[in-house]
Coordinates of C-alpha atoms in Angstrom, one line a residue:
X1223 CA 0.0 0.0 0.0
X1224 CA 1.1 3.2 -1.2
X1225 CA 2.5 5.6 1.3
X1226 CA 0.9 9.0 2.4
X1227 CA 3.4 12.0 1.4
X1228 CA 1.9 13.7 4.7
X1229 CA 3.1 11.1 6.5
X1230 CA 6.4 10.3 8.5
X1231 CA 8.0 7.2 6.9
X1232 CA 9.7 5.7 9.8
X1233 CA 6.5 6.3 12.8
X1234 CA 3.8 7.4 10.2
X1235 CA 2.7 10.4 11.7
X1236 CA 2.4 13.8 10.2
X1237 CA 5.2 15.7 8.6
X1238 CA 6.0 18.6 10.5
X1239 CA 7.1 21.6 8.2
X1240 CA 9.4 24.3 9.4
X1241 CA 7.9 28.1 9.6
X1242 CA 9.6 30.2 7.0
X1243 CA 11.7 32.6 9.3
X1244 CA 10.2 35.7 10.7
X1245 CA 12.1 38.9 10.0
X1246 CA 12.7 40.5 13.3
X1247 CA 11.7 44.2 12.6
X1248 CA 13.6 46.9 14.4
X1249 CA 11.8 49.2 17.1
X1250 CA 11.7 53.0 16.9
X1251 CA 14.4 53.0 19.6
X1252 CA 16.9 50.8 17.7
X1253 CA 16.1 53.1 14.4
X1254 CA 17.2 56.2 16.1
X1255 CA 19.7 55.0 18.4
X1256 CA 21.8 52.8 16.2
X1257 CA 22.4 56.3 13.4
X1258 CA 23.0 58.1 16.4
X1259 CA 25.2 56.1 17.7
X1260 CA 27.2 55.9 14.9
X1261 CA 27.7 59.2 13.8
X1262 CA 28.5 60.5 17.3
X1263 CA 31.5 57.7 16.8
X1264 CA 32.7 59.2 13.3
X1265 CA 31.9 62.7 14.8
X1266 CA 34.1 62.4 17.7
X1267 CA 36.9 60.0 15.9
X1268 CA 39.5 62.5 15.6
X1269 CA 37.5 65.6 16.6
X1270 CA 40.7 67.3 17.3
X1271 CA 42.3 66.8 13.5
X1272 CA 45.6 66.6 15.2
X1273 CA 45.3 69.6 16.9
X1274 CA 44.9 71.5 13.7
X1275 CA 42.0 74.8 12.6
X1276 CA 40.7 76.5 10.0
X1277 CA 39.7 80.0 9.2
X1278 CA 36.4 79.4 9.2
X1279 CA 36.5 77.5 12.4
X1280 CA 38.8 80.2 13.9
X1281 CA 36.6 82.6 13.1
X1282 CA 34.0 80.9 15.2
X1283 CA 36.2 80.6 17.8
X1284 CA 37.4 84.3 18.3
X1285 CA 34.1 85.7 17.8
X1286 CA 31.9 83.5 20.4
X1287 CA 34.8 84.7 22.8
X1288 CA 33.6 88.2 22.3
X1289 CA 30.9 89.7 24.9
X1290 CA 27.3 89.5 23.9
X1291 CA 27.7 93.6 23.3
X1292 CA 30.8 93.2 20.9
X1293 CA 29.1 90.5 19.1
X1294 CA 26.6 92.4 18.2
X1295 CA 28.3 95.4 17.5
X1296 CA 30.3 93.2 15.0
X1297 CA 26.7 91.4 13.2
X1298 CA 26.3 95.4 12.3
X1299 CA 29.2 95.2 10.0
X1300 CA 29.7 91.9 9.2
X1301 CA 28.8 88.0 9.1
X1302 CA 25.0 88.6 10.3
X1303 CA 24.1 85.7 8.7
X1304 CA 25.9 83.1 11.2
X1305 CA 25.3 85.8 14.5
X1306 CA 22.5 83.4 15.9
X1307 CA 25.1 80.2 16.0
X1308 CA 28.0 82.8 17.1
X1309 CA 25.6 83.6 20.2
X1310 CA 24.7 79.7 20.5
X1311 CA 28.9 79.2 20.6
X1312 CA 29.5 82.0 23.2
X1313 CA 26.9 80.6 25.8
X1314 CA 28.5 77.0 24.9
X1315 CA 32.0 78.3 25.8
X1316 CA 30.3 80.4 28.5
X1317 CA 29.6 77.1 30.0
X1318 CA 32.4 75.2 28.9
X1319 CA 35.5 76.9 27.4
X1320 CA 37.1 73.6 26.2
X1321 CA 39.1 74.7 23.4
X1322 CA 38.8 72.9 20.1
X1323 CA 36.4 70.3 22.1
X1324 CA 34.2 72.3 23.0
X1325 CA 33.9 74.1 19.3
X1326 CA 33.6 71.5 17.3
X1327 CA 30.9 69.1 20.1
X1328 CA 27.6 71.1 19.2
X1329 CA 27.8 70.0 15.7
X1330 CA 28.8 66.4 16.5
X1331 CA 26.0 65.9 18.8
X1332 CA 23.9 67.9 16.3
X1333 CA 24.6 65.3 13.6
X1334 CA 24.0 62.6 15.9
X1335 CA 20.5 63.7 16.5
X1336 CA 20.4 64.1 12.3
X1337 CA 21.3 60.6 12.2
X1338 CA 18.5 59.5 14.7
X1339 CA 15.8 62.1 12.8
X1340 CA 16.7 60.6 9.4
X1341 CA 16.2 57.2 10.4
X1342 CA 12.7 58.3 12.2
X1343 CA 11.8 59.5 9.0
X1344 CA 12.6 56.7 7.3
X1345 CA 10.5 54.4 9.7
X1346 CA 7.3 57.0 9.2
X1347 CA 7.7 56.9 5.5
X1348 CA 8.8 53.5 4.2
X1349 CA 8.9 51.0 7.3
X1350 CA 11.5 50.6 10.4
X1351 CA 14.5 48.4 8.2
X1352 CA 13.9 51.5 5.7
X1353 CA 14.4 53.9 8.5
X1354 CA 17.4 52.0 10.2
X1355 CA 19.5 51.9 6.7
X1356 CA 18.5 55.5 5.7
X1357 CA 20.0 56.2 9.3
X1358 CA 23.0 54.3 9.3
X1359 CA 23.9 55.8 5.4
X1360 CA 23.5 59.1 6.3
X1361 CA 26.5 59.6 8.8
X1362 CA 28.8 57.6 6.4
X1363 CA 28.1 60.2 3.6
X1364 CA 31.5 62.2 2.8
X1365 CA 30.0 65.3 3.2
X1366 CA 28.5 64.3 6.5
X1367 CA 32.1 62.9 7.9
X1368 CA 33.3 66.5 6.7
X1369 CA 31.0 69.1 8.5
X1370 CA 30.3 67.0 11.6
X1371 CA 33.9 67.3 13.5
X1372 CA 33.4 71.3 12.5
X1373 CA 32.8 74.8 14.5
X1374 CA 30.8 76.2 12.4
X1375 CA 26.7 75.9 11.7
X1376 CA 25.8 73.0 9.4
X1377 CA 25.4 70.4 11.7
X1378 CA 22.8 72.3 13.7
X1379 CA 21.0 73.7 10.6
X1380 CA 20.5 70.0 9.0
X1381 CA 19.0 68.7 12.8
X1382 CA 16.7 71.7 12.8
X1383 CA 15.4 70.9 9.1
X1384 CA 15.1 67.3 10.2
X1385 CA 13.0 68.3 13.0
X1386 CA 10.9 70.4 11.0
X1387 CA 10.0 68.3 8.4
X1388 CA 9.0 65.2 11.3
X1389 CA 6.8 68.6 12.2
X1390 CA 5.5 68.7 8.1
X1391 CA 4.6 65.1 8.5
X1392 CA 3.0 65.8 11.5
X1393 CA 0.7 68.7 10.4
X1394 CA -0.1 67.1 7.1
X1395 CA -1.0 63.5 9.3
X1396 CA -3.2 65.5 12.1
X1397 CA -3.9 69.2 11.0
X1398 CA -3.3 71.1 14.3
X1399 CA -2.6 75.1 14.9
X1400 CA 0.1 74.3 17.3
X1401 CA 1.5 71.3 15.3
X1402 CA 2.1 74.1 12.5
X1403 CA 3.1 76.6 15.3
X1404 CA 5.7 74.4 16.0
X1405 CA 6.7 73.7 12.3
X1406 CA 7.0 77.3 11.3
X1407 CA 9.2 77.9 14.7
X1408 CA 11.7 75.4 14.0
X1409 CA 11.6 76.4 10.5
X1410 CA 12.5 79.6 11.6
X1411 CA 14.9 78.6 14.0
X1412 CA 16.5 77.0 10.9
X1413 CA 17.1 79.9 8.8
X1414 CA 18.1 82.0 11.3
X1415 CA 21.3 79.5 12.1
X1416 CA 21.9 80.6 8.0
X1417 CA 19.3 82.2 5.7
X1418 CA 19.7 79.1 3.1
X1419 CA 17.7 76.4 4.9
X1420 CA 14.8 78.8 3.1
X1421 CA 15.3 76.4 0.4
X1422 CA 14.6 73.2 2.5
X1423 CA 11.4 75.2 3.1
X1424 CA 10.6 75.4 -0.2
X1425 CA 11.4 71.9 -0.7
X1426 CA 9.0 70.9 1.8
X1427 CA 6.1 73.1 -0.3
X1428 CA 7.1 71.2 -3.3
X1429 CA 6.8 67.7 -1.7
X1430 CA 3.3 68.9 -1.0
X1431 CA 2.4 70.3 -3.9
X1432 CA 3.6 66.6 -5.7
X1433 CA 1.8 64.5 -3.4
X1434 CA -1.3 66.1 -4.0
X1435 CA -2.2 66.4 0.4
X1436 CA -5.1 68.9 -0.7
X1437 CA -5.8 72.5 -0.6
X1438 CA -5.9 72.7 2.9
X1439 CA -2.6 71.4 4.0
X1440 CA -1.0 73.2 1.3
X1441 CA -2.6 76.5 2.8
X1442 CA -1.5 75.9 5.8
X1443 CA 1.9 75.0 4.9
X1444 CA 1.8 78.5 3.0
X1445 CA 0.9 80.2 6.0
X1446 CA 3.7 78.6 7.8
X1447 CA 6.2 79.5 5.2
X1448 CA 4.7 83.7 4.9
X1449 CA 5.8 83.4 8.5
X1450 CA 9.6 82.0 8.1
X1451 CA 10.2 84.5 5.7
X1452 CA 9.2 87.6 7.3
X1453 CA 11.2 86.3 10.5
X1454 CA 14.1 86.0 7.5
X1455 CA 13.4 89.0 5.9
X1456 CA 15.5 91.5 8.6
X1457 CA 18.5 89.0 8.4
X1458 CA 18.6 89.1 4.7
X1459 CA 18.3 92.7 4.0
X1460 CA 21.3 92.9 6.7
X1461 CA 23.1 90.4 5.2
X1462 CA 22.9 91.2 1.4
X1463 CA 24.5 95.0 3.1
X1464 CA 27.4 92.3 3.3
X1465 CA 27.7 90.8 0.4
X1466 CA 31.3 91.7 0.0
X1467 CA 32.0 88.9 2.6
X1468 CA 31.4 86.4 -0.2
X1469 CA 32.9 88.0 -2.8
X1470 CA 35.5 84.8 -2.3
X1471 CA 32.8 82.5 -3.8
X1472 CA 32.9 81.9 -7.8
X1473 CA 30.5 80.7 -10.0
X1474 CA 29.9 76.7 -10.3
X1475 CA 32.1 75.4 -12.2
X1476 CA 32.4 71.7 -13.7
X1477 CA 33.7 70.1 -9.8
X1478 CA 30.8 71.4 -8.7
X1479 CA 28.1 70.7 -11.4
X1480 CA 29.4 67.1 -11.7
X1481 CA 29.3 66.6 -7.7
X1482 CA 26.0 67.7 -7.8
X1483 CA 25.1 65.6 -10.8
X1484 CA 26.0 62.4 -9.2
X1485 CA 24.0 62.9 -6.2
X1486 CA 20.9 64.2 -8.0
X1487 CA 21.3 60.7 -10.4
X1488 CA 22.2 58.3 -7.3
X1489 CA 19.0 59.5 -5.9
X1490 CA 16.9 59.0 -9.2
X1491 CA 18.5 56.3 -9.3
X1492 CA 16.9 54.5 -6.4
X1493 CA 13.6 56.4 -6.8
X1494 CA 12.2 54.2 -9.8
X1495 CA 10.1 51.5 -9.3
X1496 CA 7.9 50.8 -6.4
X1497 CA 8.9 52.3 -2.9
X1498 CA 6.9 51.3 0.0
X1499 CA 4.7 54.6 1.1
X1500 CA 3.3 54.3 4.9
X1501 CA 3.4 58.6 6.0
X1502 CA 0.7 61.2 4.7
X1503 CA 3.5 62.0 1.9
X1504 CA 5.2 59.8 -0.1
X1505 CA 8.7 58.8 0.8
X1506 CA 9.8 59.9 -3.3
X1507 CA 8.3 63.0 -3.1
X1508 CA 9.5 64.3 0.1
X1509 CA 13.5 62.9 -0.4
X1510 CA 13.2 63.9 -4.0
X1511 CA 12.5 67.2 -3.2
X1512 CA 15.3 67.9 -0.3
X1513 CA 17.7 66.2 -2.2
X1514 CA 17.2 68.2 -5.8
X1515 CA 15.8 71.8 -4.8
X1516 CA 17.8 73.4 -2.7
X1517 CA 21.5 72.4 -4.4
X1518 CA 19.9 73.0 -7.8
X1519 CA 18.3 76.4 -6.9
X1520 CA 21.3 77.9 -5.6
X1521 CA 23.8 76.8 -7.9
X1522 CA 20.8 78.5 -10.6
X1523 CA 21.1 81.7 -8.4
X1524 CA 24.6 81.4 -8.3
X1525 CA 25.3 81.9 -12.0
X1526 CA 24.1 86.0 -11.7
X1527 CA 25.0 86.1 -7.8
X1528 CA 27.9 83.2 -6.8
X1529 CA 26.3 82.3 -4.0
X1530 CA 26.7 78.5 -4.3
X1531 CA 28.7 76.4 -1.8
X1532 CA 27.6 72.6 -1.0
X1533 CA 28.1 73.1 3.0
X1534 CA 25.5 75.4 2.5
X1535 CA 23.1 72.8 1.8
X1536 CA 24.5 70.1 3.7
X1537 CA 20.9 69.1 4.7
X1538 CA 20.0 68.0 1.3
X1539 CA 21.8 64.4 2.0
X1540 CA 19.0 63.6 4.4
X1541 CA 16.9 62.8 0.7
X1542 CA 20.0 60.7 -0.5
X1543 CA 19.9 59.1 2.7
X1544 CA 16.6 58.3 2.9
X1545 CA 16.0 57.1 -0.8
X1546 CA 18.9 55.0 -0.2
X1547 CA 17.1 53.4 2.8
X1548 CA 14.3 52.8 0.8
X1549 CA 15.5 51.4 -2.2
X1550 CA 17.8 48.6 -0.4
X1551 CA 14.6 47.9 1.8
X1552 CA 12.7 47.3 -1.7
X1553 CA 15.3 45.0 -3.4
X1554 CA 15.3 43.0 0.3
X1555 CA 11.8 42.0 -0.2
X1556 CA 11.9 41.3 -3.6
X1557 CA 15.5 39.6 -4.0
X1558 CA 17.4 37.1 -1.8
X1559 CA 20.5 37.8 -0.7
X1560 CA 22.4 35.7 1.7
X1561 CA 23.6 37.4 5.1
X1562 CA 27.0 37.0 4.7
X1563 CA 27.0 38.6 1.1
X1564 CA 25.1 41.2 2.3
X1565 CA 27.3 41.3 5.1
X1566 CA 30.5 41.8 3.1
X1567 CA 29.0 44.4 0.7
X1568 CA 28.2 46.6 3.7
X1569 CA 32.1 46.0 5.1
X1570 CA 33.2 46.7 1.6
X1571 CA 31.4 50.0 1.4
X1572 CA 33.0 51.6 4.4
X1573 CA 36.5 49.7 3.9
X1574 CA 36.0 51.7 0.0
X1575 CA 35.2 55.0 2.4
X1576 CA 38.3 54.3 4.9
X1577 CA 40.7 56.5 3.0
X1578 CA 38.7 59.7 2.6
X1579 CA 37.5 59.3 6.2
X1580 CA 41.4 59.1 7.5
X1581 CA 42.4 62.1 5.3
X1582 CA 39.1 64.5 6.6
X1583 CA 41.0 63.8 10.1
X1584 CA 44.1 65.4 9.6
X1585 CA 44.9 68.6 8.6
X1586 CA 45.1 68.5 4.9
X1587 CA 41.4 68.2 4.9
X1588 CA 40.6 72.1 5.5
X1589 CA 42.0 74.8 3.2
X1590 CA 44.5 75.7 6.1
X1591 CA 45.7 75.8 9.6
X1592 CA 45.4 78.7 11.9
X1593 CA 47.1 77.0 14.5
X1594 CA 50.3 75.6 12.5
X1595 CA 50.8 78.8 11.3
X1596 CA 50.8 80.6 14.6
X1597 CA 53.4 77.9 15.9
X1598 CA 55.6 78.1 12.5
X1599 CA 55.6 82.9 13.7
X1600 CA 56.7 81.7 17.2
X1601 CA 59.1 79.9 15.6
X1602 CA 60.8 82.4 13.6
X1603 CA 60.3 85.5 15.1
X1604 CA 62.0 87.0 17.9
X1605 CA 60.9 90.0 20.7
X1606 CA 61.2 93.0 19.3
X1607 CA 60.1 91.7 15.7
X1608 CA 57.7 93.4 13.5
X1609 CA 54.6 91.2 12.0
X1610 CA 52.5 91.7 8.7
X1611 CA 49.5 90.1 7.1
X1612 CA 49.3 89.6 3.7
X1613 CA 46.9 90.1 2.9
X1614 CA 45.2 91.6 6.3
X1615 CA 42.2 89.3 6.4
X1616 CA 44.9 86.3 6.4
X1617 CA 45.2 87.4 10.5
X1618 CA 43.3 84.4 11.7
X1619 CA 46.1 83.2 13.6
X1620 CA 47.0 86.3 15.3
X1621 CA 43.0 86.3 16.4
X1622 CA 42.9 82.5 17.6
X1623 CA 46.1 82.0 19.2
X1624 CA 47.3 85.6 20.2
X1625 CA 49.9 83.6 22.4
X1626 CA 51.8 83.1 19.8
X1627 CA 52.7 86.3 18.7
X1628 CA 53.6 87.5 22.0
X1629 CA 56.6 90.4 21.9
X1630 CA 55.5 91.2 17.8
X1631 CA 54.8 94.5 16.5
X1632 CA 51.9 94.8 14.4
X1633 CA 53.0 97.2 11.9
X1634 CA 50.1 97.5 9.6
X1635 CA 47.1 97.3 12.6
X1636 CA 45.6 100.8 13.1
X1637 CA 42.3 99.6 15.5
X1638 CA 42.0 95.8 16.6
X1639 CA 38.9 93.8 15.4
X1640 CA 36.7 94.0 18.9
X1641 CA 36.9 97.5 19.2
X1642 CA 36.2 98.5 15.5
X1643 CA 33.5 95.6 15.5
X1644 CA 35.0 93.8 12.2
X1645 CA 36.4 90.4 11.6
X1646 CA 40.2 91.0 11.5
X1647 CA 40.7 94.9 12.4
X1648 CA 41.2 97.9 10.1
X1649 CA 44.7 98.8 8.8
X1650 CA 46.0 102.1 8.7
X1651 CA 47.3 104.2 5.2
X1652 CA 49.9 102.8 3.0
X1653 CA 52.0 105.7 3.4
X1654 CA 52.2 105.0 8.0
X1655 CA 52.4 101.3 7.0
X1656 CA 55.6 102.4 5.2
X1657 CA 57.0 104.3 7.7
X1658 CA 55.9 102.0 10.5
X1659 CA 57.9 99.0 8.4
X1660 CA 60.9 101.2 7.7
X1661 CA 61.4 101.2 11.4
X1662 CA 62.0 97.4 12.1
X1663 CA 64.5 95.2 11.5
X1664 CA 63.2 92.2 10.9
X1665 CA 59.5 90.9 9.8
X1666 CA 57.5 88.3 10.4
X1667 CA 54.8 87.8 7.3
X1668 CA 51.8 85.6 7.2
X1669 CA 51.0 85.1 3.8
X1670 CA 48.5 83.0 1.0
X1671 CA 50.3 80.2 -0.2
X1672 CA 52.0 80.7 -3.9
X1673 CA 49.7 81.0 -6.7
X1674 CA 46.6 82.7 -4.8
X1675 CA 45.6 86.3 -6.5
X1676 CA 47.4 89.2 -5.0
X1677 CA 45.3 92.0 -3.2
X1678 CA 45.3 95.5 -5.3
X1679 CA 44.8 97.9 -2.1
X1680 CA 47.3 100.5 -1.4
X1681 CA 48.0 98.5 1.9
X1682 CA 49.1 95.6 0.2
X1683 CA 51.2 96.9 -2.6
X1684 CA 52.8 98.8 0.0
X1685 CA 53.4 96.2 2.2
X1686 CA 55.1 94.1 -1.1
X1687 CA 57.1 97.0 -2.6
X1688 CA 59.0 97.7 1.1
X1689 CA 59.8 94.0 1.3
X1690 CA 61.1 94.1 -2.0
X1691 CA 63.1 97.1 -1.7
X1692 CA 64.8 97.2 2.4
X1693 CA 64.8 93.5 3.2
X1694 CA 65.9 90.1 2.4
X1695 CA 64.1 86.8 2.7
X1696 CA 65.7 85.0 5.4
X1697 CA 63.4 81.9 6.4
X1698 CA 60.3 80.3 4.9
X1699 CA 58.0 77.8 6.8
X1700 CA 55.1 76.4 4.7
X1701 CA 52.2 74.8 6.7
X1702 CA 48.6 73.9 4.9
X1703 CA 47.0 76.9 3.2
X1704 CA 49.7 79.3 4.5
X1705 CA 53.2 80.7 4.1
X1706 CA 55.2 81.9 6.9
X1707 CA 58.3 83.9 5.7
X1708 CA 60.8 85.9 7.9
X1709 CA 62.3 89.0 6.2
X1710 CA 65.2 90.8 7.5
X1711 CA 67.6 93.9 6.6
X1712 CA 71.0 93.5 5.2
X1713 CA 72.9 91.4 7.9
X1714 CA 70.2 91.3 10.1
X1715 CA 68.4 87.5 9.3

């Protein structure tokens, strides 16, 4: 007699048949924690870049050791546009005055809690394994690595855009006065840490506007935006008064149009096809928007007004991030892949990422180094010595580490930066900076490193026709971004 198939052979009972395994899904906790976690270990690995700063950074650091009364008599001539983080830095080092620690830890604990917020938002838009990659891909991004460890604004701008659009979703979800309150504060709160996270506004808007929420939502979002911009409007009519202080910035040029390009077609990229959509808007539309808008709108601007750098949109890798998430969720559902190959493609993309990630902790990473060249003047000059700054606003190092330069005559400085509420001070005339230089016998000169434009101010030729004429070049110390050189009369080197 034939045997039953549903039957054991050997005892004849029933086959048991194992349960296909059940895919443990990850809690909200483990989604926010785990990118946290992570980026607060890239943030913090090497935070002190070998004990190294920039001009930017030094910048922040001289100016948030001002008083509350000279910062602000500084935002009425210049940088107005960062004045809300310089007063956020002041109360940290208020507080804590921990050196290059204590600059750089707000934004490294701001990008953790990016991290946590991007995953969040990928567990409200695509699922919880969606959310966790989007997370964890976020903090590895170059970009990311680069402006986390810094002391300057980015870091805090991209958790306050973050924040505000979990607010969106919010609003959109559960129409509420106080839930769009809230959206339209932090928004606010944004901008006013630098006037470009307008553009995440506007990319919110047209994440709306493409999901098709409805009139209402889209009104109310429009109200919420009327009031970011008139809380913008004062900083921006300040701010475009200082216009001069980007005059540095060029139009985009092929580096940046290609750096862009990749990103915008990575995140195309993984939008096609089916992506899971749980949140009142859809997961494409939303990263879509952050991702393309604001880098593509500025660089756009930039072409009659440079005003294009990619820090300055730093934020816009939170739609990278989460498409990313997505996408990889998709293809899990739809194609097997074994752990361990799954496994070793993850190791392989941060062993591919190692290199970059050890070179953004050294010095090289940043244009230059405030401190090194401080150290290299010490080294060279002597009491008694006169100093010079070629051009003037190269005086970062005198301003971060006036240690330093300790016994140095400043030759060129007629009023120091606090007083005269500037950046680096105001010189006097080319014809007392003559005189002044005539008088010493040896110089001390921070310069640009060789091939920069020169400055075409009185001051400066000045400055370059005496050295040519009365002194010698007796030592040169190059350090990143700068050159030290010690100039001396006839017999005096």
């Amino acid at each position: 007699m034939a045997i039953s198939p549903a039957l054991d052979t050997a005892r004849g009972a029933p086959r048991v048949h194992p349960a296909p395994p059940v895919r443990r899904r990850p809690g909200p906790a483990v989604v926010a924690l785990a990118p946290a976690g992570l980026a607060l270990a890239l943030g913090l690995w090497g935070i002190r870049r070998e004990n190294s700063m920039w001009r930017d950074e030094s910048t922040t650091y001289q100016v948030a050791h001002r008083s509350v009364g000279e910062i602000g008599h500084l935002l009425g001539n210049a940088d107005v546009a960062h004045g809300l983080y310089y007063l956020l830095m002041h109360a940290v080092f208020a507080l804590w005055d921990g050196g290059l620690l204590a600059l750089r830890l707000p934004s490294v604990l701001a990008m953790a809690a990016t991290a946590a917020g991007v995953g969040l938002l990928g567990h409200r838009l695509a699922g919880p394994r969606a959310g966790l990659i989007a997370g964890l891909v976020f903090p590895l991004a170059p970009a990311v690595q680069r402006y986390a460890p810094e002391g300057r604004s980015y870091a805090l701008v991209s958790a306050a855009v973050v924040a505000a659009t979990h607010l969106l979703l919010s609003a959109v979800a559960r129409p509420r006065k106080r839930t769009w309150a809230g959206y339209a504060a932090v928004a606010s709160l944004a901008c006013l840490l630098h006037e470009f996270a307008i553009l995440a506004v506007a990319a919110h808007g047209v994440a709306l506007y493409g999901a098709r929420v409805g009139a209402r939502p889209g009104w109310a979002w429009a109200q919420a935006a009327s009031v970011v911009a008139v809380v913008l409007a004062p900083l921006v009519i300040v701010s475009q008064q200082q216009a001069a202080l980007v005059g540095w910035i060029s139009a985009p040029g092929p580096p940046e149009l290609l750096g862009f390009g990749a990103l915008a077609l990575n995140g195309l990229v993984c939008a096609r096809g089916p992506l899971p959509a749980r949140g009142p808007v859809p997961l494409r539309d939303l990263a879509l928007a952050l991702l393309i808008l604001p880098p593509a709108v500025l660089m756009a601007v930039s072409y009659l007004h440079p005003l294009y750098v990619d820090r300055y949109v730093l934020y816009a890798y939170v739609g990278l991030a989460l498409l990313i998430g997505a996408r990889l969720d998709a293809l899990s559902r739809t194609v097997v892949v074994p752990r361990a190959l799954a496994g070793g493609l993850a190791v392989a993309a941060v062993a591919a990422l190692l290199p970059y990630s050890l070179q953004l902790r050294t010095p090289r990473s940043r244009l230059d180094d405030t401190i090194a060249a401080a150290r290299a003047v010490r080294e060279l000059g002597r009491p008694g010595d006169g100093v010079l700054f070629l051009p003037a606003r190269r005086r970062e190092p005198i301003m971060s580490s006036p240690e330093d330069f300790r016994g140095l005559r400043e030759l060129a400085l007629a009023q120091h930066a606090i007083p005269s509420g500037t950046l680096h001070g105001i010189e006097l005339p080319a014809p007392r900076i003559r005189a002044r230089m005539l008088t010493a016998g040896r110089i001390v000169t921070v310069n640009d490193p060789p091939g920069q434009p020169l400055d075409d101010t009185p001051q400066e030729r000045v400055k370059r026709e005496v050295l040519a004429e009365h002194f010698h070049r007796c030592a040169v110390r190059d350090v990143t971004g700068m050159r030290i050189v010690l100039y001396g009369r006839a017999g005096r080197c």
